Short mmCIF file of C-alpha atoms and ligand atoms in Angstrom, two decimals:
data_model
loop_
_atom_site.label_atom_id
_atom_site.label_comp_id
_atom_site.label_asym_id
_atom_site.label_seq_id
_atom_site.Cartn_x
_atom_site.Cartn_y
_atom_site.Cartn_z
CA MET A 1 -3.84 99.91 96.12
CA PRO A 2 -7.49 99.03 95.21
CA PHE A 3 -9.99 98.76 98.11
CA SER A 4 -11.03 95.40 96.94
CA SER A 5 -7.70 93.94 97.71
CA THR A 6 -7.48 95.50 101.12
CA ARG A 7 -10.78 94.24 102.03
CA ARG A 8 -9.93 90.73 101.04
CA GLN A 9 -6.85 90.77 103.22
CA PHE A 10 -8.80 91.92 106.17
CA VAL A 11 -11.20 89.19 105.71
CA LYS A 12 -8.56 86.58 105.41
CA VAL A 13 -6.70 87.91 108.50
CA ALA A 14 -9.95 87.98 110.51
CA ALA A 15 -10.54 84.28 109.59
CA ALA A 16 -6.83 83.13 110.34
CA THR A 17 -7.05 84.84 113.66
CA ALA A 18 -10.45 83.39 114.48
CA VAL A 19 -9.48 79.77 113.62
CA GLY A 20 -5.88 79.63 114.42
CA ALA A 21 -5.02 81.82 117.35
CA MET A 22 -8.33 81.57 119.19
CA VAL A 23 -8.24 84.96 120.75
CA PRO A 24 -10.17 84.65 123.93
CA SER A 25 -11.02 88.27 124.58
CA LEU A 26 -10.03 91.79 123.40
CA SER A 27 -8.46 92.52 126.78
CA CYS A 28 -6.27 89.62 126.73
CA THR A 29 -2.45 90.60 126.51
CA PRO A 30 -0.35 90.20 124.53
CA ALA A 31 -2.47 91.01 121.57
CA PRO A 32 -2.07 88.50 118.72
CA ARG A 33 -0.30 91.03 116.82
CA LYS A 34 2.46 88.41 115.53
CA GLU A 35 -0.45 86.02 114.28
CA ILE A 36 -2.16 88.75 112.45
CA GLU A 37 1.13 90.02 111.01
CA LYS A 38 1.87 86.41 109.90
CA ALA A 39 -1.66 86.07 108.17
CA GLN A 40 -1.43 89.37 106.65
CA SER A 41 1.89 88.74 105.13
CA SER A 42 1.19 85.33 103.75
CA ALA A 43 -2.02 86.64 102.24
CA ARG A 44 0.15 89.22 100.47
CA GLN A 45 2.76 86.74 99.32
CA PHE A 46 3.44 85.71 95.76
CA PRO A 47 3.24 81.87 94.97
CA LYS A 48 6.11 79.57 96.10
CA ASP A 49 8.64 79.49 93.29
CA PHE A 50 7.66 82.72 91.77
CA TYR A 51 10.61 83.93 89.57
CA TRP A 52 11.75 87.64 90.48
CA GLY A 53 13.36 88.40 87.25
CA VAL A 54 14.93 91.56 85.47
CA ALA A 55 15.06 91.95 81.75
CA THR A 56 17.23 93.47 78.96
CA SER A 57 17.82 93.11 75.21
CA SER A 58 20.87 92.61 73.35
CA TYR A 59 21.09 95.82 71.28
CA GLN A 60 20.17 97.81 74.16
CA ILE A 61 22.93 96.81 76.35
CA GLU A 62 25.57 94.67 74.58
CA GLY A 63 27.74 97.03 72.63
CA ALA A 64 30.46 95.36 70.76
CA TRP A 65 28.48 95.83 67.79
CA ASN A 66 31.08 94.57 65.18
CA GLU A 67 33.35 92.33 67.40
CA ASP A 68 34.05 88.61 67.10
CA GLY A 69 32.45 88.20 63.83
CA LYS A 70 28.98 89.85 64.44
CA GLY A 71 27.29 90.79 61.33
CA GLU A 72 25.41 94.43 61.05
CA SER A 73 21.82 94.64 62.41
CA ILE A 74 18.92 96.94 61.11
CA TRP A 75 19.66 98.62 64.40
CA ASP A 76 23.07 99.30 63.93
CA LYS A 77 22.37 100.75 60.49
CA PHE A 78 19.35 102.78 61.59
CA ALA A 79 21.18 104.17 64.54
CA HIS A 80 24.13 104.98 62.31
CA THR A 81 22.04 106.99 60.13
CA PRO A 82 22.01 110.90 61.54
CA GLY A 83 18.57 111.87 62.70
CA ASN A 84 17.08 108.88 63.49
CA ILE A 85 18.08 108.58 67.14
CA LYS A 86 17.73 111.51 69.75
CA ASN A 87 21.08 113.13 70.21
CA ASN A 88 22.46 110.81 67.55
CA ASP A 89 23.12 108.16 70.05
CA ASN A 90 23.76 104.56 69.10
CA GLY A 91 24.30 101.16 70.64
CA ASP A 92 28.14 100.67 69.46
CA VAL A 93 29.12 100.40 73.11
CA ALA A 94 25.90 101.03 75.13
CA ASN A 95 26.38 99.27 78.53
CA ASP A 96 29.46 97.33 77.20
CA HIS A 97 27.68 94.28 78.80
CA TYR A 98 29.46 92.15 76.01
CA HIS A 99 32.73 92.45 78.36
CA ARG A 100 31.06 93.35 81.55
CA TYR A 101 28.52 90.41 81.93
CA LYS A 102 30.23 89.02 84.95
CA GLU A 103 30.09 92.10 86.77
CA ASP A 104 26.32 92.50 85.44
CA VAL A 105 25.31 88.93 86.63
CA ALA A 106 26.89 89.65 90.02
CA LEU A 107 24.59 92.72 90.39
CA MET A 108 21.73 90.62 89.50
CA LYS A 109 22.86 88.32 92.42
CA ASP A 110 23.15 91.19 94.81
CA ILE A 111 19.44 92.19 94.23
CA ASN A 112 18.16 88.50 94.74
CA ALA A 113 17.04 88.21 91.22
CA THR A 114 16.12 84.53 90.49
CA ALA A 115 15.86 84.96 86.89
CA TYR A 116 17.09 87.13 83.96
CA ARG A 117 15.51 87.56 80.59
CA PHE A 118 18.04 88.57 78.02
CA SER A 119 17.90 88.38 74.30
CA ILE A 120 20.27 86.84 71.69
CA ALA A 121 21.72 89.04 68.99
CA TRP A 122 20.64 87.09 65.73
CA PRO A 123 23.52 88.69 63.70
CA ARG A 124 26.07 87.66 66.31
CA ILE A 125 24.97 83.84 65.46
CA PHE A 126 24.27 84.08 61.68
CA PRO A 127 26.04 87.22 60.52
CA GLN A 128 24.23 87.04 57.09
CA GLY A 129 20.88 85.94 58.76
CA THR A 130 21.21 82.39 57.39
CA GLY A 131 24.10 79.97 56.24
CA THR A 132 27.36 79.50 58.11
CA PRO A 133 27.03 80.23 61.96
CA ASN A 134 29.53 82.32 63.92
CA PRO A 135 30.92 80.17 66.83
CA LYS A 136 32.41 83.09 68.75
CA GLY A 137 28.81 84.61 69.01
CA VAL A 138 27.43 81.37 70.18
CA ASP A 139 30.46 81.11 72.79
CA PHE A 140 29.42 84.64 74.24
CA TYR A 141 25.93 83.22 75.14
CA LYS A 142 27.42 79.99 76.75
CA ARG A 143 29.82 82.00 78.95
CA LEU A 144 26.76 84.29 79.83
CA THR A 145 24.37 81.47 80.75
CA ASP A 146 27.17 79.51 82.48
CA GLU A 147 27.76 82.69 84.63
CA LEU A 148 24.07 82.96 85.56
CA ARG A 149 23.61 79.26 86.41
CA ALA A 150 26.63 79.33 88.55
CA LYS A 151 25.13 82.35 90.46
CA GLY A 152 21.69 80.66 90.58
CA VAL A 153 19.92 83.09 88.31
CA GLU A 154 17.63 81.19 85.84
CA PRO A 155 18.44 82.28 82.18
CA PHE A 156 15.36 83.06 80.01
CA ALA A 157 16.33 83.77 76.48
CA THR A 158 14.48 85.87 73.97
CA LEU A 159 15.39 85.16 70.26
CA TYR A 160 14.23 88.26 68.57
CA HIS A 161 14.25 91.64 70.26
CA TRP A 162 14.20 93.56 66.95
CA ASP A 163 18.00 93.54 65.82
CA LEU A 164 17.41 91.61 62.52
CA PRO A 165 20.61 90.88 60.59
CA GLN A 166 20.68 93.81 58.09
CA ALA A 167 21.62 91.22 55.33
CA LEU A 168 18.09 89.78 55.52
CA GLN A 169 16.57 93.25 55.07
CA ASP A 170 18.87 93.92 52.09
CA LYS A 171 18.00 90.58 50.67
CA ASN A 172 14.03 90.54 50.86
CA GLY A 173 12.94 93.47 52.95
CA GLY A 174 12.98 91.75 56.45
CA TRP A 175 9.69 90.44 57.66
CA VAL A 176 7.87 91.69 54.26
CA SER A 177 9.16 88.35 53.08
CA LYS A 178 8.06 84.94 54.29
CA ASP A 179 11.74 83.77 53.89
CA THR A 180 12.54 85.86 56.86
CA ALA A 181 10.11 83.60 58.96
CA LYS A 182 11.67 80.63 57.78
CA ALA A 183 15.16 81.92 58.49
CA PHE A 184 14.05 82.83 61.97
CA ALA A 185 12.83 79.21 62.71
CA ASP A 186 16.29 77.81 61.34
CA TYR A 187 18.10 80.19 63.65
CA GLY A 188 15.78 79.45 66.64
CA GLY A 189 16.29 75.75 66.19
CA TYR A 190 20.03 76.00 66.11
CA ILE A 191 20.18 78.15 69.41
CA ALA A 192 17.94 75.27 71.15
CA GLU A 193 20.35 72.75 69.98
CA GLN A 194 23.48 74.85 71.19
CA LEU A 195 22.05 76.24 74.42
CA GLY A 196 19.51 73.61 75.20
CA ASP A 197 21.73 72.14 78.16
CA ARG A 198 21.77 75.71 79.82
CA VAL A 199 18.68 77.47 78.84
CA LYS A 200 15.23 75.84 79.40
CA HIS A 201 12.72 78.77 78.59
CA TYR A 202 12.65 80.60 75.25
CA PHE A 203 10.57 83.70 74.27
CA THR A 204 10.55 83.60 70.42
CA ILE A 205 9.48 87.17 69.58
CA ASN A 206 9.49 90.32 71.65
CA GLU A 207 6.59 92.79 71.09
CA PHE A 208 5.33 92.05 67.81
CA ALA A 209 3.06 94.90 67.60
CA THR A 210 5.91 97.48 68.42
CA PHE A 211 8.64 96.17 65.98
CA VAL A 212 6.00 95.54 63.06
CA GLU A 213 3.85 98.69 63.49
CA SER A 214 6.71 101.06 64.37
CA GLY A 215 9.37 99.62 62.09
CA TYR A 216 7.23 99.01 59.03
CA GLN A 217 4.68 101.99 59.23
CA GLY A 218 5.30 104.04 62.41
CA LEU A 219 3.24 103.46 65.46
CA GLU A 220 0.44 105.81 66.79
CA VAL A 221 -0.17 105.63 70.53
CA LYS A 222 -3.07 107.26 72.15
CA MET A 223 -2.71 109.57 75.09
CA GLY A 224 -4.80 111.52 77.48
CA GLY A 225 -6.80 114.33 76.01
CA GLY A 226 -7.24 112.43 72.66
CA LYS A 227 -3.57 113.30 71.70
CA LYS A 228 -1.66 110.84 69.60
CA ILE A 229 2.21 110.32 69.54
CA HIS A 230 4.14 108.89 66.72
CA ILE A 231 6.82 106.08 67.34
CA GLY A 232 8.95 105.06 64.06
CA ALA A 233 11.70 102.55 64.42
CA ALA A 234 14.22 100.50 62.36
CA PRO A 235 14.09 99.45 59.64
CA GLY A 236 11.98 102.83 59.03
CA LEU A 237 9.59 101.75 56.41
CA ARG A 238 6.32 103.55 55.49
CA LEU A 239 4.22 100.59 54.20
CA SER A 240 0.36 100.87 53.59
CA ASP A 241 -2.12 99.16 55.84
CA ALA A 242 -2.54 96.19 53.54
CA GLU A 243 1.04 95.58 53.26
CA LEU A 244 1.40 95.92 56.91
CA LYS A 245 -1.02 92.89 57.60
CA GLN A 246 1.13 90.70 55.35
CA VAL A 247 4.09 91.65 57.65
CA ARG A 248 2.16 90.95 60.86
CA HIS A 249 1.19 87.63 59.22
CA HIS A 250 4.99 86.88 58.49
CA ALA A 251 5.87 87.63 62.10
CA VAL A 252 3.45 85.38 63.68
CA LEU A 253 4.26 82.77 61.23
CA GLY A 254 8.10 83.09 62.13
CA HIS A 255 6.87 82.52 65.73
CA GLY A 256 4.95 79.37 65.23
CA LEU A 257 7.74 77.94 62.96
CA ALA A 258 10.41 78.83 65.68
CA VAL A 259 8.29 76.98 68.04
CA GLN A 260 8.32 73.98 66.08
CA ALA A 261 11.90 74.23 65.55
CA ILE A 262 12.92 74.65 69.12
CA ARG A 263 10.85 71.75 69.99
CA ALA A 264 12.38 69.66 67.12
CA LYS A 265 16.00 70.62 68.15
CA GLY A 266 15.88 71.31 71.84
CA PRO A 267 16.10 68.80 74.70
CA ALA A 268 12.66 67.42 76.05
CA ALA A 269 12.35 69.83 78.86
CA THR A 270 12.63 73.10 76.71
CA LYS A 271 9.77 75.40 77.24
CA VAL A 272 8.58 78.10 74.82
CA GLY A 273 6.20 80.93 74.43
CA PHE A 274 6.06 84.52 73.18
CA ALA A 275 6.69 88.01 74.76
CA GLU A 276 4.05 90.19 73.47
CA ASN A 277 2.72 93.58 74.64
CA THR A 278 -0.77 92.40 74.24
CA LYS A 279 -3.02 95.48 74.19
CA MET A 280 -5.19 95.46 77.29
CA ALA A 281 -8.49 97.10 77.54
CA VAL A 282 -9.28 97.64 81.25
CA PRO A 283 -12.89 97.75 82.53
CA VAL A 284 -13.76 101.01 83.89
CA ILE A 285 -15.82 99.43 86.77
CA ASP A 286 -15.38 95.98 88.04
CA THR A 287 -18.77 94.50 87.19
CA PRO A 288 -19.40 91.50 85.07
CA GLU A 289 -20.78 93.50 82.26
CA HIS A 290 -17.74 95.79 82.28
CA VAL A 291 -15.40 92.91 82.55
CA LYS A 292 -17.00 91.12 79.53
CA ALA A 293 -16.70 94.29 77.51
CA ALA A 294 -12.91 94.51 78.28
CA GLU A 295 -12.42 91.11 77.30
CA ALA A 296 -14.24 91.51 74.12
CA ALA A 297 -12.01 94.60 73.23
CA THR A 298 -9.21 92.86 74.22
CA ARG A 299 -9.50 90.06 71.91
CA GLU A 300 -10.22 92.35 68.90
CA LEU A 301 -7.65 94.85 69.71
CA ASN A 302 -5.04 92.02 69.36
CA ALA A 303 -6.42 90.32 66.36
CA GLY A 304 -3.22 90.36 64.32
CA PHE A 305 -0.96 88.99 66.99
CA THR A 306 -1.94 87.48 70.34
CA THR A 307 -5.47 86.28 69.06
CA VAL A 308 -4.21 84.52 66.07
CA MET A 309 -1.25 82.89 67.91
CA LEU A 310 -3.66 81.62 70.69
CA GLU A 311 -6.85 80.64 68.47
CA GLY A 312 -5.48 80.05 65.25
CA ARG A 313 -7.57 82.25 63.33
CA TYR A 314 -8.09 85.85 62.38
CA THR A 315 -11.40 87.49 63.68
CA ASP A 316 -13.92 88.37 61.20
CA ALA A 317 -13.67 92.19 62.07
CA TYR A 318 -9.97 91.94 61.42
CA LEU A 319 -10.18 90.25 58.00
CA ALA A 320 -13.17 92.52 57.10
CA GLN A 321 -10.90 95.48 57.97
CA ALA A 322 -7.99 94.03 56.04
CA GLY A 323 -10.16 93.87 52.82
CA GLY A 324 -9.87 91.88 49.88
CA GLY A 325 -7.24 89.12 49.87
CA THR A 326 -4.95 90.69 52.63
CA PRO A 327 -3.49 89.09 54.54
CA LYS A 328 -2.65 86.23 52.30
CA PHE A 329 -2.67 83.03 54.36
CA THR A 330 -3.34 79.27 54.37
CA ASP A 331 -4.94 77.00 56.96
CA GLU A 332 -1.79 75.33 57.42
CA GLU A 333 -0.17 78.42 58.22
CA LEU A 334 -2.75 79.17 60.76
CA LYS A 335 -2.24 75.91 62.29
CA THR A 336 1.56 76.65 62.51
CA ILE A 337 0.91 79.98 63.97
CA ALA A 338 -1.12 78.56 66.77
CA SER A 339 1.34 75.93 67.73
CA PRO A 340 0.57 74.82 71.41
CA LEU A 341 2.86 76.93 73.83
CA ASP A 342 4.11 76.19 77.13
CA PHE A 343 3.28 79.81 78.50
CA VAL A 344 2.67 83.19 77.46
CA GLY A 345 4.74 86.17 78.30
CA ILE A 346 3.26 89.79 78.22
CA ASN A 347 4.86 93.01 78.64
CA VAL A 348 2.80 95.19 80.67
CA TYR A 349 3.24 98.96 80.99
CA ARG A 350 0.10 100.82 80.69
CA PRO A 351 -3.75 100.12 79.76
CA SER A 352 -4.25 100.53 76.14
CA THR A 353 -7.67 101.63 76.55
CA TYR A 354 -10.45 101.94 79.16
CA VAL A 355 -13.82 100.44 78.02
CA GLU A 356 -17.59 100.08 79.02
CA PRO A 357 -20.39 98.05 77.89
CA SER A 358 -22.43 99.03 74.84
CA ASP A 359 -25.77 97.68 73.53
CA GLN A 360 -24.59 98.43 70.04
CA PRO A 361 -22.29 96.26 68.41
CA PRO A 362 -19.40 95.07 69.07
CA GLY A 363 -20.87 95.27 72.70
CA TYR A 364 -18.11 97.54 74.06
CA ARG A 365 -17.20 101.20 73.76
CA GLU A 366 -13.67 102.76 74.34
CA ILE A 367 -13.92 105.90 76.39
CA PRO A 368 -11.61 108.72 76.07
CA ILE A 369 -8.60 109.03 78.31
CA ASN A 370 -8.71 112.46 80.31
CA ALA A 371 -6.08 114.96 79.27
CA SER A 372 -4.90 115.04 82.99
CA HIS A 373 -4.71 111.45 83.22
CA PRO A 374 -1.32 110.83 85.19
CA LYS A 375 1.71 109.62 83.48
CA MET A 376 5.31 108.48 83.90
CA GLN A 377 8.13 109.81 82.10
CA SER A 378 8.00 108.39 78.62
CA SER A 379 5.74 110.50 76.45
CA TRP A 380 3.54 107.20 75.74
CA HIS A 381 3.43 106.25 79.45
CA ILE A 382 -0.08 106.61 80.90
CA LEU A 383 -0.02 105.32 84.55
CA ASP A 384 -2.61 102.72 86.03
CA PRO A 385 -1.18 100.02 88.08
CA VAL A 386 -4.64 98.10 87.77
CA VAL A 387 -3.55 96.92 84.40
CA MET A 388 -1.23 94.51 86.16
CA TYR A 389 -4.30 92.85 87.51
CA TRP A 390 -6.16 92.66 84.29
CA ALA A 391 -3.50 91.80 81.90
CA PRO A 392 -2.75 88.26 83.32
CA ARG A 393 -6.46 87.87 84.03
CA ASN A 394 -7.48 88.57 80.53
CA MET A 395 -5.05 86.11 79.35
CA GLN A 396 -6.42 83.49 81.60
CA LYS A 397 -10.06 84.25 81.10
CA ILE A 398 -9.92 84.87 77.27
CA TRP A 399 -7.60 82.22 76.02
CA GLY A 400 -7.16 79.99 78.93
CA ALA A 401 -3.52 80.72 79.55
CA LYS A 402 -2.16 78.16 82.28
CA SER A 403 1.30 79.60 82.70
CA ILE A 404 1.77 83.49 82.41
CA TYR A 405 5.15 85.47 82.67
CA ILE A 406 4.94 89.23 82.91
CA THR A 407 8.19 89.75 80.72
CA GLU A 408 8.60 93.54 81.20
CA ASN A 409 7.20 96.12 83.55
CA GLY A 410 8.79 99.24 84.61
CA CYS A 411 9.27 102.94 83.93
CA ALA A 412 11.52 105.72 82.81
CA ALA A 413 12.45 108.23 85.41
CA SER A 414 14.54 111.37 85.44
CA ASP A 415 17.27 109.92 87.50
CA VAL A 416 20.28 111.60 88.71
CA VAL A 417 23.19 110.71 91.10
CA ALA A 418 22.80 113.03 94.23
CA ALA A 419 25.57 114.55 96.24
CA ASP A 420 25.85 111.50 98.42
CA GLY A 421 26.32 109.28 95.40
CA ARG A 422 22.84 107.74 95.75
CA VAL A 423 19.86 107.85 92.95
CA TYR A 424 16.66 108.31 94.71
CA ASP A 425 13.92 107.21 92.06
CA SER A 426 10.96 107.43 94.53
CA ASP A 427 8.65 107.60 91.44
CA ARG A 428 9.74 104.32 90.18
CA VAL A 429 9.43 102.64 93.69
CA MET A 430 5.78 103.92 93.65
CA PHE A 431 5.19 102.59 90.23
CA LEU A 432 6.63 99.15 91.14
CA ARG A 433 4.91 98.91 94.43
CA GLY A 434 1.48 99.69 92.77
CA CYS A 435 2.15 97.23 89.77
CA LEU A 436 3.30 94.32 91.99
CA ALA A 437 0.37 94.77 94.49
CA GLU A 438 -2.10 94.37 91.50
CA LEU A 439 0.05 91.46 90.25
CA GLN A 440 -0.28 89.87 93.65
CA ARG A 441 -3.88 90.44 93.72
CA ALA A 442 -4.29 88.47 90.57
CA THR A 443 -2.24 85.39 91.74
CA ALA A 444 -4.39 85.64 94.95
CA ASP A 445 -7.40 85.37 92.74
CA GLY A 446 -5.89 82.08 91.14
CA VAL A 447 -4.44 83.60 87.98
CA PRO A 448 -1.52 81.48 87.18
CA VAL A 449 1.46 84.02 86.97
CA ASP A 450 4.87 82.14 87.42
CA GLY A 451 7.23 84.92 87.17
CA TYR A 452 7.87 88.60 86.77
CA PHE A 453 10.62 90.53 84.84
CA LEU A 454 11.37 94.00 85.67
CA TRP A 455 12.51 96.38 82.63
CA SER A 456 15.10 96.82 83.31
CA ALA A 457 18.06 95.60 85.07
CA GLN A 458 20.07 98.69 84.00
CA ASP A 459 19.69 101.96 82.30
CA ASN A 460 20.28 101.37 78.70
CA PHE A 461 19.83 102.47 74.93
CA GLU A 462 16.03 103.26 74.76
CA TRP A 463 15.91 102.88 70.97
CA ILE A 464 14.81 106.26 69.32
CA TYR A 465 15.08 108.05 72.72
CA GLY A 466 18.72 107.27 73.15
CA TYR A 467 20.20 107.26 76.47
CA GLY A 468 18.09 109.91 77.82
CA ASN A 469 15.25 107.76 78.99
CA ARG A 470 16.37 105.66 81.94
CA PHE A 471 14.35 102.47 82.81
CA GLY A 472 17.04 100.71 85.00
CA ILE A 473 16.91 99.82 88.54
CA ILE A 474 20.76 100.26 88.39
CA TYR A 475 21.89 103.60 87.17
CA VAL A 476 24.67 103.37 84.44
CA ASP A 477 27.13 106.27 83.99
CA PHE A 478 27.54 105.73 80.19
CA LYS A 479 30.91 107.91 80.24
CA THR A 480 32.64 105.64 82.86
CA GLN A 481 30.32 102.47 82.64
CA LYS A 482 30.06 102.85 86.50
CA ARG A 483 26.80 101.06 87.83
CA ILE A 484 25.08 102.34 90.94
CA PRO A 485 22.04 100.38 92.32
CA LYS A 486 19.16 102.90 92.67
CA LEU A 487 16.64 103.05 95.58
CA SER A 488 14.29 100.97 93.46
CA ALA A 489 17.01 98.22 93.39
CA ASP A 490 16.95 98.25 97.10
CA TRP A 491 13.22 97.81 97.08
CA PHE A 492 13.56 94.91 94.57
CA ARG A 493 16.13 93.27 96.80
CA VAL A 494 13.87 93.10 99.82
CA ALA A 495 10.63 92.30 97.74
CA ALA A 496 12.36 89.29 95.95
CA ARG A 497 13.78 87.98 99.38
CA GLN A 498 10.29 88.19 101.03
CA ASN A 499 8.38 87.15 97.82
CA MET A 500 5.96 89.97 98.50
CA VAL A 501 5.30 93.64 98.00
CA VAL A 502 7.11 95.65 100.56
C1 PNW B 601 9.20 97.90 75.33
N1 PNW B 601 4.16 101.66 74.33
O1 PNW B 601 8.83 98.81 74.29
C2 PNW B 601 10.60 97.25 74.61
O2 PNW B 601 10.39 95.84 74.69
C3 PNW B 601 11.93 97.56 75.40
O3 PNW B 601 12.78 97.31 74.29
C4 PNW B 601 11.76 98.92 75.91
O4 PNW B 601 13.03 99.40 76.04
C5 PNW B 601 10.74 99.19 76.98
O5 PNW B 601 9.60 98.50 76.41
C6 PNW B 601 10.68 100.58 77.32
O6 PNW B 601 10.07 101.34 76.30
C7 PNW B 601 7.67 99.54 74.36
O7 PNW B 601 3.93 102.52 73.55
C8 PNW B 601 7.52 100.30 73.45
O8 PNW B 601 3.22 101.29 75.22
C9 PNW B 601 6.18 101.08 73.51
C10 PNW B 601 5.29 100.94 74.36
C11 PNW B 601 5.79 99.92 75.34
C12 PNW B 601 6.83 99.29 75.35
#
């Protein structure tokens, strides 16, 4: 909890007490404790109608990998290839959510979640990526969203959380080809048409940076002490920097084309945006100079994704670094990429870097992350809740975002079932409390955050780490499929009910 936030509350409490309660003297009893508590809690509340959501993705929870006409995805193929995933785990069964979705929605209701962000498996809808749709695949998402609506949980659908139809990978190299961007838009339009009466909010693509960088080249993540870790993912390509820039361009183009298709095919009230892990530069000190430096760094760090989607142009530095004619693009494509959005979604886990101002170009300097910097369980997860303040603040300040969703935030922990049958994830509770206090501080400062989605509703298949890294607030025994709400689920239940950090 930063000092500035605490100080602000005290100022507000004092003001409320002076004006509202008219405390005559300090000796007066009873003390205006109730008034103070009321003012304190209203100062700590999230905005009215704020969504308290949980999130998952299709490949990580559904299972039923080859049922009801579903086509193979690049993750099916990648995980079925020995050596790619820790313990050679795969998502064939995962949480068996495809069959247990009713129980899972009931659990969401039980923890007072008011929204659910799930993803749609493209190869369930178009087994070959394009062509004839598979009605049984569409039916699953109709059943799921009917169940959610019946329980008063608002569905938010992500169209692409990395499980590309393998057929498109085989045909044209996946996102290496512009045809995949076009196929994605057709699929998006079809979904808006089919689910438009049930789903009002769509995220086009989840984490452009992660799937492009780690799937098509291999992602380097900066850790404390100058250490870098390598993350590789499906389809497991090792492209050059120049080739990678073209893949990035096709991904953002796919987003823009899908935005247009969803608007063309969905009902008028349909809302659409992206869900990106926009790299966040955090100012070392909260001064106007540091904040400006962090904004400049954030804009540059995201040149290939967030910046071009919100500005409709690549930065000069990005193009210079791209060299020669790469990426190849037209002005028309840039316009499509920057199609107007109803909201932006950001996945916020960690600061990407800390910066301070510099009198040398580009006007900021990234500082090293100390070797002893605290982290959560995942190898890449350095800890600093203050990023939950600066992330939405940057989106508002740099790009004028008017509606922001935190589409993911959470952490892995070494959860075990205790002798009494409970799961005591005290570290996750600490993490969530710290992050949401910072998010609340942002809303109190007028940053337009409309909802928060915790990653994840349940433990699930954590990509190359398999089932070892548990991110859920509900524990899953993957042998029996038994679900056990953790301590953090109890925390979420109360926080969501009171609309504040507890
Ligand atoms: C996200 N990093 O991935 C994904 O959207 C989820 O599918 C995933 O399960 C979740 O976060 C937890 O990992 C990330 O290096 C991958 O900072 C890498 C990073 C962050 C998020």
